[in-house]
mmCIF file of C-alpha atoms in Angstrom:
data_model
loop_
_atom_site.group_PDB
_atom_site.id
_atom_site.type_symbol
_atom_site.label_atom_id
_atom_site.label_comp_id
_atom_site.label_asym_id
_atom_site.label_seq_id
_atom_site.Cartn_x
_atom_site.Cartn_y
_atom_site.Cartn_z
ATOM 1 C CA UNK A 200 19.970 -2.738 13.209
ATOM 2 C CA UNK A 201 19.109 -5.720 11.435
ATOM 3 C CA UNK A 202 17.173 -5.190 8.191
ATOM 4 C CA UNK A 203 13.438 -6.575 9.327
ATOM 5 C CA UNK A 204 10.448 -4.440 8.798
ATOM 6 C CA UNK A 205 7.691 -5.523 10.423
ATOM 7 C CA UNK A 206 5.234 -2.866 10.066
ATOM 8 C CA UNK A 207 4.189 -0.041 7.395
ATOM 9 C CA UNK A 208 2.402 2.540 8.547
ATOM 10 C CA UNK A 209 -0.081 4.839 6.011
ATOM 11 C CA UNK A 210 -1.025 8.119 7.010
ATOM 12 C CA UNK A 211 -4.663 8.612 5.807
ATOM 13 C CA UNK A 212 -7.249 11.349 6.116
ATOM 14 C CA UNK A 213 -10.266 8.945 5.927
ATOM 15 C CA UNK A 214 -10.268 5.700 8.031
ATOM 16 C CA UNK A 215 -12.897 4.337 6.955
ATOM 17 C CA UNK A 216 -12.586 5.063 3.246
ATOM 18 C CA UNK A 217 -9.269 3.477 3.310
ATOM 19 C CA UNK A 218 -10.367 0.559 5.445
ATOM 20 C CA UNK A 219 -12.608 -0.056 2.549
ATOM 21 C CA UNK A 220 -10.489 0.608 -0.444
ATOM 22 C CA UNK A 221 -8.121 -2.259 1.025
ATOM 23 C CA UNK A 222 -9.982 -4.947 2.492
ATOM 24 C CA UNK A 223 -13.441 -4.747 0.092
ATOM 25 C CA UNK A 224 -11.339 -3.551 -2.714
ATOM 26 C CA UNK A 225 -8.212 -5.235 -2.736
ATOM 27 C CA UNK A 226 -9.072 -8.038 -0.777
ATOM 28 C CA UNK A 227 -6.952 -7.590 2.531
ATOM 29 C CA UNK A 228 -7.383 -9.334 5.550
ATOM 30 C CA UNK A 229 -8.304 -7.359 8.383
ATOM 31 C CA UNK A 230 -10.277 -7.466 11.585
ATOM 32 C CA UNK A 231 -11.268 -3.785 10.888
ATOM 33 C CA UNK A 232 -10.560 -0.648 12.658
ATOM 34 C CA UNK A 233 -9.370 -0.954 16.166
ATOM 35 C CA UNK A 234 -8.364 1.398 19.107
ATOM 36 C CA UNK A 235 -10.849 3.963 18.849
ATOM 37 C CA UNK A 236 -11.957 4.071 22.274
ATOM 38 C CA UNK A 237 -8.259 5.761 22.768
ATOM 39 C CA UNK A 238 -8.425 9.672 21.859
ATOM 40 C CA UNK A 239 -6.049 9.512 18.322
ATOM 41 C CA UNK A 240 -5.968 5.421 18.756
ATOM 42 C CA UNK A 241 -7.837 4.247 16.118
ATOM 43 C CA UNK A 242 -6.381 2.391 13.336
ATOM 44 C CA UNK A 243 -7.049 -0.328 11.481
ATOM 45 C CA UNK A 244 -3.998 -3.614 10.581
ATOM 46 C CA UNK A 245 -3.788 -6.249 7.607
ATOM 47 C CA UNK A 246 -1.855 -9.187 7.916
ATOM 48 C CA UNK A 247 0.601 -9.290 4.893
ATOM 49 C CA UNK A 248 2.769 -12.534 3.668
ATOM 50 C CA UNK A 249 6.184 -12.717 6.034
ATOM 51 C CA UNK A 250 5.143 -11.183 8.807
ATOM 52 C CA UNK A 251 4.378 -7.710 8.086
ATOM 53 C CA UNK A 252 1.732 -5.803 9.166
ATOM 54 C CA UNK A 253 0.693 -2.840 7.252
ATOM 55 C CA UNK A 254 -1.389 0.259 8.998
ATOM 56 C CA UNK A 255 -3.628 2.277 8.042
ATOM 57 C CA UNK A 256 -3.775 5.514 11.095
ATOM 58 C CA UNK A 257 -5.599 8.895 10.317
ATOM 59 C CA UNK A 258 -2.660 11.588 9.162
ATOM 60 C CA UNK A 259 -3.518 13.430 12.664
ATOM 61 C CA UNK A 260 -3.241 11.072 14.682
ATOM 62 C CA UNK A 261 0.180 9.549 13.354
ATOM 63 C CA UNK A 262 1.654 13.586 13.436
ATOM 64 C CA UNK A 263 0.464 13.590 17.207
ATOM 65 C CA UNK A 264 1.804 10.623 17.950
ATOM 66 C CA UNK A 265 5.191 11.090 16.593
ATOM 67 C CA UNK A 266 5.370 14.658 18.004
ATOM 68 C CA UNK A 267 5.835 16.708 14.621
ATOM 69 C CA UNK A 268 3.833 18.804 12.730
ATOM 70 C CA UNK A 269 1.339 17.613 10.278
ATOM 71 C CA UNK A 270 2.645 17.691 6.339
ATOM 72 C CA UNK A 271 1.817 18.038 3.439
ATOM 73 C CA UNK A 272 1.101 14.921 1.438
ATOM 74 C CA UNK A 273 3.306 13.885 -1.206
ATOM 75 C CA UNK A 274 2.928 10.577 -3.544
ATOM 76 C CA UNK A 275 6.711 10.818 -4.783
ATOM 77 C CA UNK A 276 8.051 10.293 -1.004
ATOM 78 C CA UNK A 277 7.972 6.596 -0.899
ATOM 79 C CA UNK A 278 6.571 3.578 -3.186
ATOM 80 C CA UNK A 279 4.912 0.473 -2.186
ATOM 81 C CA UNK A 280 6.078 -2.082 -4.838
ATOM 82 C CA UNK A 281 4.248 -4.982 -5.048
ATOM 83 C CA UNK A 282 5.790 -8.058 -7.453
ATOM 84 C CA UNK A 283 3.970 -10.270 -8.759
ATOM 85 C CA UNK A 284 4.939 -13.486 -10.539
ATOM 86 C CA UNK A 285 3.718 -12.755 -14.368
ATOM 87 C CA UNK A 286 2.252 -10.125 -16.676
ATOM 88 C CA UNK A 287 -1.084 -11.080 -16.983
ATOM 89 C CA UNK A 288 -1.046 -11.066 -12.819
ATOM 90 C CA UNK A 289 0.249 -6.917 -12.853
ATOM 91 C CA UNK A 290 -2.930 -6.422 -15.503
ATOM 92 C CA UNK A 291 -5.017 -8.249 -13.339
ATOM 93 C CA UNK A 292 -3.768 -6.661 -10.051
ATOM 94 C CA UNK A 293 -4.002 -2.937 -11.723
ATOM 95 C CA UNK A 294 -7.442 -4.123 -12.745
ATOM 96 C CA UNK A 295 -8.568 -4.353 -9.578
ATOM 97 C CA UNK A 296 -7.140 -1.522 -7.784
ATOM 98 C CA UNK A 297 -8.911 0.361 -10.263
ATOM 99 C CA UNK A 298 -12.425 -1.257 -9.646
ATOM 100 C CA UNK A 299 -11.248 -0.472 -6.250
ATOM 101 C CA UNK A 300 -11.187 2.867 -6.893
ATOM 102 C CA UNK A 301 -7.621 3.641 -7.021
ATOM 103 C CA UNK A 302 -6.203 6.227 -9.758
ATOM 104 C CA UNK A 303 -4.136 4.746 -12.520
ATOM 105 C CA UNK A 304 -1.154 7.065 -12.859
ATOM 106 C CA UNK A 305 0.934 4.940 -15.062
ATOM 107 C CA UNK A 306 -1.040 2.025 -16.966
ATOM 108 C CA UNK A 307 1.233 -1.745 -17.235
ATOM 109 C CA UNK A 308 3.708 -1.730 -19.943
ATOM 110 C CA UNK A 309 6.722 -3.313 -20.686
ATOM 111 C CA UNK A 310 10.001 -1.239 -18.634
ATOM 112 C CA UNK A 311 13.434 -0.286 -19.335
ATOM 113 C CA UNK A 312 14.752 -3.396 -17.317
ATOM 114 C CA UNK A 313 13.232 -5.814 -19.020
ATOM 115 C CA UNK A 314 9.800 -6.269 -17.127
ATOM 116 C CA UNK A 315 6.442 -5.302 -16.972
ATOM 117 C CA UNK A 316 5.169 -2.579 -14.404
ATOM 118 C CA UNK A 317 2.595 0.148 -14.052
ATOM 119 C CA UNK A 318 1.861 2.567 -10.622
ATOM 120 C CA UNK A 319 -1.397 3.041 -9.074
ATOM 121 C CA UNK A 320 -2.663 5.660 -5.908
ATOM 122 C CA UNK A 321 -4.610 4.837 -3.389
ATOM 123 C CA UNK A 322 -7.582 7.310 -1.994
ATOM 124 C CA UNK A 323 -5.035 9.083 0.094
ATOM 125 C CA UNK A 324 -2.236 9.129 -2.890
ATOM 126 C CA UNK A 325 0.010 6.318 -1.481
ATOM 127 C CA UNK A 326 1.756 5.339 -4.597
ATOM 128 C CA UNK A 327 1.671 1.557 -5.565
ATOM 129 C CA UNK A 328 4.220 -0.106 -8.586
ATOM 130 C CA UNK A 329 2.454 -3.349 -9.689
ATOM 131 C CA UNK A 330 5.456 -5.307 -10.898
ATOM 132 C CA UNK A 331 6.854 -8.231 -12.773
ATOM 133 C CA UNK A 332 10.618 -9.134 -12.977
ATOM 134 C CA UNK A 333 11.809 -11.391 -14.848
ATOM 135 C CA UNK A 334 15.114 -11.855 -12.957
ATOM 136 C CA UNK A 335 12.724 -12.945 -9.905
ATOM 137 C CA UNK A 336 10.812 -15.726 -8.904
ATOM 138 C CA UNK A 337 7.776 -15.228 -7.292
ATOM 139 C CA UNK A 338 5.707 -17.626 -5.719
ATOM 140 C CA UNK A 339 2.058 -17.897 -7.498
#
């Protein structure tokens, strides 16, 4: 396998509340929720830098469609980090996300590797890390 993702995929269990949080509140691009004329098709896609795609598909649907049972939710299963090329960029990031409505979990501080992070939910509890590393370079 080579090591290219090309799409993440977000269970939620409001559509259109999500829809909202990320492309009014965060500022994604996307051309809004498509596929509902499909029973369990509807889902909505934002272009991301690089190629990826990420997805937004109610928590039903995406247990149907893989063929499992539906779970419980859990925000300490997986992280989305997003870096970001300074410190005053993760305040102004977390900022936003929380105008957004998101829920500020751990508020921007300095970390024990030398940079600058904080973690944010979304309104499903998809758990964000707003970083900046020092050891990086990031393209503003």
């Amino acid at each position: 396998m080579k090591p290219h993702i090309t799409l993440l995929t977000l269970g939620v269990d409001d559509l259109e509340r999500s829809l909202a949080f990320y492309r009014e509140g965060l500022g994604l691009a996307s051309e809004g929720i498509v596929g509902a004329e499909f029973e369990h098709g509807a889902v909505a896609f934002f272009e991301l830098e690089g190629g990826l795609k990420l997805a937004l598909f109610p928590r039903e649907s995406l247990a149907l469609d893989a063929g499992l049972p539906q779970q419980p939710a859990s925000a300490t299963e997986l992280t989305i980090g997003h870096n970001v090329a300074s410190r005053a960029e993760v305040d102004a990031v977390m900022a936003q996300a929380s105008m957004a409505g998101a829920a500020i979990v751990k508020s921007a501080q300095d970390t024990f590797w030398g940079g600058y992070a904080g973690y944010f939910q979304d309104p499903d509890g998809h758990l964000w890390e707003v970083a900046w590393n020092p050891q990086w370079e990031m393209p503003e």
